[in-house]
mmCIF file of C-alpha atoms in Angstrom:
data_model
loop_
_atom_site.group_PDB
_atom_site.id
_atom_site.type_symbol
_atom_site.label_atom_id
_atom_site.label_comp_id
_atom_site.label_asym_id
_atom_site.label_seq_id
_atom_site.Cartn_x
_atom_site.Cartn_y
_atom_site.Cartn_z
ATOM 1 C CA UNK A 258 99.048 102.058 122.341
ATOM 2 C CA UNK A 259 95.823 100.020 122.291
ATOM 3 C CA UNK A 260 93.560 99.929 119.290
ATOM 4 C CA UNK A 261 90.685 98.340 117.418
ATOM 5 C CA UNK A 262 90.185 96.356 114.200
ATOM 6 C CA UNK A 263 86.798 97.153 112.675
ATOM 7 C CA UNK A 264 85.371 94.511 110.351
ATOM 8 C CA UNK A 265 82.992 94.897 107.398
ATOM 9 C CA UNK A 266 82.640 98.700 107.283
ATOM 10 C CA UNK A 267 80.281 100.206 104.672
ATOM 11 C CA UNK A 268 81.821 100.883 101.273
ATOM 12 C CA UNK A 269 81.103 103.007 98.225
ATOM 13 C CA UNK A 270 79.253 101.148 95.480
ATOM 14 C CA UNK A 271 81.651 99.303 93.171
ATOM 15 C CA UNK A 272 79.999 100.786 90.050
ATOM 16 C CA UNK A 273 80.608 104.313 91.324
ATOM 17 C CA UNK A 274 84.230 103.470 92.123
ATOM 18 C CA UNK A 275 84.750 102.184 88.589
ATOM 19 C CA UNK A 276 83.115 105.297 87.171
ATOM 20 C CA UNK A 277 85.480 107.531 89.150
ATOM 21 C CA UNK A 278 88.457 105.487 87.926
ATOM 22 C CA UNK A 279 87.813 106.897 84.473
ATOM 23 C CA UNK A 280 88.661 110.449 85.540
ATOM 24 C CA UNK A 281 91.857 112.143 86.638
ATOM 25 C CA UNK A 282 92.528 113.230 90.202
ATOM 26 C CA UNK A 283 92.447 116.896 89.207
ATOM 27 C CA UNK A 284 89.102 116.510 87.443
ATOM 28 C CA UNK A 285 87.445 114.796 90.408
ATOM 29 C CA UNK A 286 88.775 117.294 92.918
ATOM 30 C CA UNK A 287 87.617 120.240 90.796
ATOM 31 C CA UNK A 288 84.221 118.594 90.285
ATOM 32 C CA UNK A 289 83.820 118.310 94.074
ATOM 33 C CA UNK A 290 84.561 122.002 94.580
ATOM 34 C CA UNK A 291 88.347 121.713 94.904
ATOM 35 C CA UNK A 292 88.159 119.363 97.859
ATOM 36 C CA UNK A 293 89.614 115.998 98.839
ATOM 37 C CA UNK A 294 93.180 116.409 97.641
ATOM 38 C CA UNK A 295 96.042 114.998 99.664
ATOM 39 C CA UNK A 296 99.123 117.207 99.669
ATOM 40 C CA UNK A 297 101.892 117.089 97.052
ATOM 41 C CA UNK A 298 104.158 115.212 99.463
ATOM 42 C CA UNK A 299 102.382 111.930 98.676
ATOM 43 C CA UNK A 300 103.978 110.846 95.386
ATOM 44 C CA UNK A 301 103.699 107.795 93.118
ATOM 45 C CA UNK A 302 106.544 105.304 92.872
ATOM 46 C CA UNK A 303 105.487 104.607 89.259
ATOM 47 C CA UNK A 304 104.258 106.621 86.291
ATOM 48 C CA UNK A 305 101.325 106.246 83.946
ATOM 49 C CA UNK A 306 99.011 104.543 86.440
ATOM 50 C CA UNK A 307 95.537 105.637 87.498
ATOM 51 C CA UNK A 308 93.593 103.505 89.954
ATOM 52 C CA UNK A 309 90.594 103.786 92.257
ATOM 53 C CA UNK A 310 89.429 101.642 95.154
ATOM 54 C CA UNK A 311 87.714 101.645 98.531
ATOM 55 C CA UNK A 312 89.817 102.575 101.538
ATOM 56 C CA UNK A 313 90.959 100.151 104.193
ATOM 57 C CA UNK A 314 92.615 102.417 106.745
ATOM 58 C CA UNK A 315 95.506 101.751 109.113
ATOM 59 C CA UNK A 316 96.710 103.844 112.050
ATOM 60 C CA UNK A 317 100.161 102.652 113.131
ATOM 61 C CA UNK A 318 102.893 103.608 115.513
ATOM 62 C CA UNK A 319 105.836 105.159 113.617
ATOM 63 C CA UNK A 320 108.445 102.595 112.653
ATOM 64 C CA UNK A 321 106.069 99.712 113.422
ATOM 65 C CA UNK A 322 104.173 97.787 110.756
ATOM 66 C CA UNK A 323 102.278 95.330 112.961
ATOM 67 C CA UNK A 324 98.913 96.839 112.062
ATOM 68 C CA UNK A 325 99.598 96.551 108.338
ATOM 69 C CA UNK A 326 99.816 92.795 108.895
ATOM 70 C CA UNK A 327 96.468 92.985 110.676
ATOM 71 C CA UNK A 328 94.975 95.073 107.881
ATOM 72 C CA UNK A 329 95.858 92.566 105.155
ATOM 73 C CA UNK A 330 93.226 90.228 106.578
ATOM 74 C CA UNK A 331 90.590 92.963 106.236
ATOM 75 C CA UNK A 332 91.454 93.717 102.595
ATOM 76 C CA UNK A 333 89.620 92.316 99.595
ATOM 77 C CA UNK A 334 88.914 92.764 95.922
ATOM 78 C CA UNK A 335 88.803 96.427 94.912
ATOM 79 C CA UNK A 336 90.230 97.834 98.124
ATOM 80 C CA UNK A 337 92.943 100.477 98.507
ATOM 81 C CA UNK A 338 95.138 100.288 101.614
ATOM 82 C CA UNK A 339 95.696 103.649 103.338
ATOM 83 C CA UNK A 340 98.379 103.777 106.053
ATOM 84 C CA UNK A 341 99.317 106.625 108.352
ATOM 85 C CA UNK A 342 101.173 106.929 111.651
ATOM 86 C CA UNK A 343 100.505 108.640 114.958
ATOM 87 C CA UNK A 344 103.456 110.969 114.365
ATOM 88 C CA UNK A 345 105.625 111.698 111.324
ATOM 89 C CA UNK A 346 107.685 108.775 110.036
ATOM 90 C CA UNK A 347 109.743 107.998 106.940
ATOM 91 C CA UNK A 348 110.703 104.421 107.832
ATOM 92 C CA UNK A 349 110.149 101.832 105.105
ATOM 93 C CA UNK A 350 107.037 100.250 106.594
ATOM 94 C CA UNK A 351 105.839 98.523 103.409
ATOM 95 C CA UNK A 352 107.613 96.403 100.831
ATOM 96 C CA UNK A 353 107.386 93.591 98.301
ATOM 97 C CA UNK A 354 106.118 90.892 100.663
ATOM 98 C CA UNK A 355 103.162 93.014 101.761
ATOM 99 C CA UNK A 356 102.457 93.862 98.127
ATOM 100 C CA UNK A 357 102.474 90.185 97.202
ATOM 101 C CA UNK A 358 99.893 89.368 99.864
ATOM 102 C CA UNK A 359 97.672 92.318 98.928
ATOM 103 C CA UNK A 360 97.953 91.644 95.196
ATOM 104 C CA UNK A 361 96.766 88.093 95.858
ATOM 105 C CA UNK A 362 93.669 89.517 97.595
ATOM 106 C CA UNK A 363 92.775 91.870 94.742
ATOM 107 C CA UNK A 364 93.874 95.100 96.407
ATOM 108 C CA UNK A 365 94.227 97.975 93.918
ATOM 109 C CA UNK A 366 97.093 99.850 95.570
ATOM 110 C CA UNK A 367 98.608 101.606 98.571
ATOM 111 C CA UNK A 368 98.694 105.103 100.010
ATOM 112 C CA UNK A 369 101.220 105.400 102.833
ATOM 113 C CA UNK A 370 101.894 108.552 104.783
ATOM 114 C CA UNK A 371 105.335 107.216 105.684
ATOM 115 C CA UNK A 372 108.111 105.304 103.927
ATOM 116 C CA UNK A 373 108.047 102.497 101.384
ATOM 117 C CA UNK A 374 110.796 100.224 100.069
ATOM 118 C CA UNK A 375 111.340 97.537 97.395
ATOM 119 C CA UNK A 376 110.012 100.047 94.888
ATOM 120 C CA UNK A 377 111.594 98.338 91.878
ATOM 121 C CA UNK A 378 109.981 95.040 92.832
ATOM 122 C CA UNK A 379 106.615 96.743 93.297
ATOM 123 C CA UNK A 380 106.848 98.319 89.848
ATOM 124 C CA UNK A 381 107.827 94.998 88.292
ATOM 125 C CA UNK A 382 104.843 93.214 89.837
ATOM 126 C CA UNK A 383 102.479 96.046 88.896
ATOM 127 C CA UNK A 384 101.468 96.998 92.419
ATOM 128 C CA UNK A 385 100.640 100.709 92.465
ATOM 129 C CA UNK A 386 101.780 102.773 95.430
ATOM 130 C CA UNK A 387 101.941 106.388 96.557
ATOM 131 C CA UNK A 388 104.134 107.301 99.535
ATOM 132 C CA UNK A 389 105.498 110.149 101.638
ATOM 133 C CA UNK A 390 109.045 108.792 101.399
ATOM 134 C CA UNK A 391 111.162 105.991 99.979
ATOM 135 C CA UNK A 392 113.422 104.428 102.581
ATOM 136 C CA UNK A 393 115.210 101.114 103.084
ATOM 137 C CA UNK A 394 114.988 101.598 106.863
ATOM 138 C CA UNK A 395 113.167 98.637 108.386
ATOM 139 C CA UNK A 396 110.536 98.503 111.129
ATOM 140 C CA UNK A 397 109.433 96.428 114.111
ATOM 141 C CA UNK A 398 106.175 94.680 114.972
ATOM 142 C CA UNK A 399 105.627 95.606 118.590
ATOM 143 C CA UNK A 400 102.874 98.183 119.086
ATOM 144 C CA UNK A 401 99.103 98.106 118.749
ATOM 145 C CA UNK A 402 97.119 100.387 116.480
ATOM 146 C CA UNK A 403 93.856 100.423 114.584
ATOM 147 C CA UNK A 404 92.380 99.221 111.309
ATOM 148 C CA UNK A 405 89.299 100.601 109.546
ATOM 149 C CA UNK A 406 88.954 103.736 111.637
ATOM 150 C CA UNK A 407 88.879 107.318 110.314
ATOM 151 C CA UNK A 408 92.402 108.659 109.733
ATOM 152 C CA UNK A 409 93.754 112.024 108.623
ATOM 153 C CA UNK A 410 96.372 112.564 105.925
ATOM 154 C CA UNK A 411 97.396 116.117 105.023
ATOM 155 C CA UNK A 412 94.251 117.459 106.660
ATOM 156 C CA UNK A 413 91.928 115.157 104.721
ATOM 157 C CA UNK A 414 89.833 112.705 106.727
ATOM 158 C CA UNK A 415 89.706 109.258 105.135
ATOM 159 C CA UNK A 416 87.150 106.777 106.413
ATOM 160 C CA UNK A 417 87.014 103.081 105.634
ATOM 161 C CA UNK A 418 84.976 102.565 102.481
ATOM 162 C CA UNK A 419 85.639 106.035 101.062
ATOM 163 C CA UNK A 420 86.893 106.137 97.488
ATOM 164 C CA UNK A 421 90.602 106.667 96.885
ATOM 165 C CA UNK A 422 91.605 107.807 93.395
ATOM 166 C CA UNK A 423 95.292 108.172 92.590
ATOM 167 C CA UNK A 424 97.334 108.978 89.489
ATOM 168 C CA UNK A 425 100.526 110.763 88.448
ATOM 169 C CA UNK A 426 99.188 114.072 89.814
ATOM 170 C CA UNK A 427 98.483 112.820 93.340
ATOM 171 C CA UNK A 428 95.630 111.432 95.413
ATOM 172 C CA UNK A 429 92.040 112.489 96.087
ATOM 173 C CA UNK A 430 89.555 111.028 98.568
ATOM 174 C CA UNK A 431 85.822 110.976 97.826
ATOM 175 C CA UNK A 432 83.426 110.359 100.735
ATOM 176 C CA UNK A 433 81.575 107.125 100.080
ATOM 177 C CA UNK A 434 78.189 108.886 100.201
ATOM 178 C CA UNK A 435 79.299 111.285 97.454
ATOM 179 C CA UNK A 436 80.821 108.741 95.069
ATOM 180 C CA UNK A 437 77.962 108.740 92.549
ATOM 181 C CA UNK A 438 77.574 112.521 92.702
ATOM 182 C CA UNK A 439 81.318 112.973 92.194
ATOM 183 C CA UNK A 440 81.286 110.655 89.175
ATOM 184 C CA UNK A 441 78.365 112.520 87.593
ATOM 185 C CA UNK A 442 79.947 115.913 88.225
ATOM 186 C CA UNK A 443 83.279 114.690 86.853
ATOM 187 C CA UNK A 444 81.570 113.469 83.691
ATOM 188 C CA UNK A 445 79.925 116.866 83.238
ATOM 189 C CA UNK A 446 83.248 118.622 83.791
ATOM 190 C CA UNK A 447 85.000 116.439 81.230
ATOM 191 C CA UNK A 448 82.275 117.162 78.680
ATOM 192 C CA UNK A 449 82.749 120.884 79.256
ATOM 193 C CA UNK A 450 86.520 120.551 78.927
ATOM 194 C CA UNK A 451 86.110 118.572 75.703
ATOM 195 C CA UNK A 452 84.289 121.533 74.168
ATOM 196 C CA UNK A 453 87.055 123.891 75.286
ATOM 197 C CA UNK A 454 89.706 121.518 73.933
ATOM 198 C CA UNK A 455 87.996 121.478 70.546
ATOM 199 C CA UNK A 456 87.797 125.279 70.565
ATOM 200 C CA UNK A 457 91.499 125.606 71.383
ATOM 201 C CA UNK A 458 92.379 123.159 68.619
ATOM 202 C CA UNK A 459 90.364 125.412 66.316
ATOM 203 C CA UNK A 460 92.485 128.377 67.381
ATOM 204 C CA UNK A 461 90.312 130.110 69.963
ATOM 205 C CA UNK A 462 92.139 131.689 72.909
ATOM 206 C CA UNK A 463 91.290 131.161 76.548
ATOM 207 C CA UNK A 464 91.179 134.946 76.931
ATOM 208 C CA UNK A 465 88.159 135.028 74.644
ATOM 209 C CA UNK A 466 86.475 131.733 75.527
ATOM 210 C CA UNK A 467 86.472 132.520 79.234
ATOM 211 C CA UNK A 468 85.808 136.252 78.868
ATOM 212 C CA UNK A 469 89.121 137.172 80.481
ATOM 213 C CA UNK A 470 89.885 140.276 78.432
ATOM 214 C CA UNK A 471 87.337 142.203 80.475
ATOM 215 C CA UNK A 472 88.887 140.822 83.659
ATOM 216 C CA UNK A 473 92.295 142.149 82.603
ATOM 217 C CA UNK A 474 90.722 145.544 81.934
ATOM 218 C CA UNK A 475 89.024 145.560 85.359
ATOM 219 C CA UNK A 476 92.371 144.821 86.985
ATOM 220 C CA UNK A 477 94.049 147.687 85.173
ATOM 221 C CA UNK A 478 96.259 145.533 82.965
ATOM 222 C CA UNK A 479 97.108 147.482 79.797
ATOM 223 C CA UNK A 480 98.379 146.537 76.342
ATOM 224 C CA UNK A 481 101.354 148.613 75.099
ATOM 225 C CA UNK A 482 103.601 148.352 72.099
ATOM 226 C CA UNK A 483 107.255 147.692 72.787
ATOM 227 C CA UNK A 484 108.077 151.284 71.827
ATOM 228 C CA UNK A 485 105.445 152.676 74.217
ATOM 229 C CA UNK A 486 106.695 150.456 77.026
ATOM 230 C CA UNK A 487 110.334 151.401 76.461
ATOM 231 C CA UNK A 488 109.464 155.083 76.163
ATOM 232 C CA UNK A 489 107.844 155.100 79.598
ATOM 233 C CA UNK A 490 110.723 153.419 81.404
ATOM 234 C CA UNK A 491 112.873 155.735 83.563
#
């Protein structure tokens, strides 16, 4: 497998990335029209962490982490390493030594559509990671691949420089051209939710706030007392 290492790709503006880091994955995805979410199979190895950064992408051969070594050189402050393979793999392609090198370069975290290991060490050093699998199975360094090319994870295309936002709920990708728009829409959504939260704390029901009683009626859902319900049962 031949490949290419692309240097200095365009990136989302750092201010927009930081703005997006203030919102949850669910909020950003909803604000973008329910788009950008990676599937539920990519899970965090830690809890209570939310982080955003610009993608440095890696396309590797399964069971081979050579191109991750190549990608480290292309990573810098504020980046988020995104690794996938040409076919499904659960081998532990990434561990504590990689995390040490990336942490030194200011990388925010890792998304890997394969296996990860040394998870306790990664948690202890505060390196955030989301992975498809956790596996102690090692890898080789023998096959070419690519760095900073568009890759696909769970049907979502991730390009170098796109924004990656990850938290306990999962991962969302925001196209670099839409980063500012996504941040503005997320802020508006949070403001709207804040009003609903205050209303719920005051005792209002979602049925009334969102006008859902009429929807229930349209769908033919009826209210019955327990006696009425029991009396109609065969």
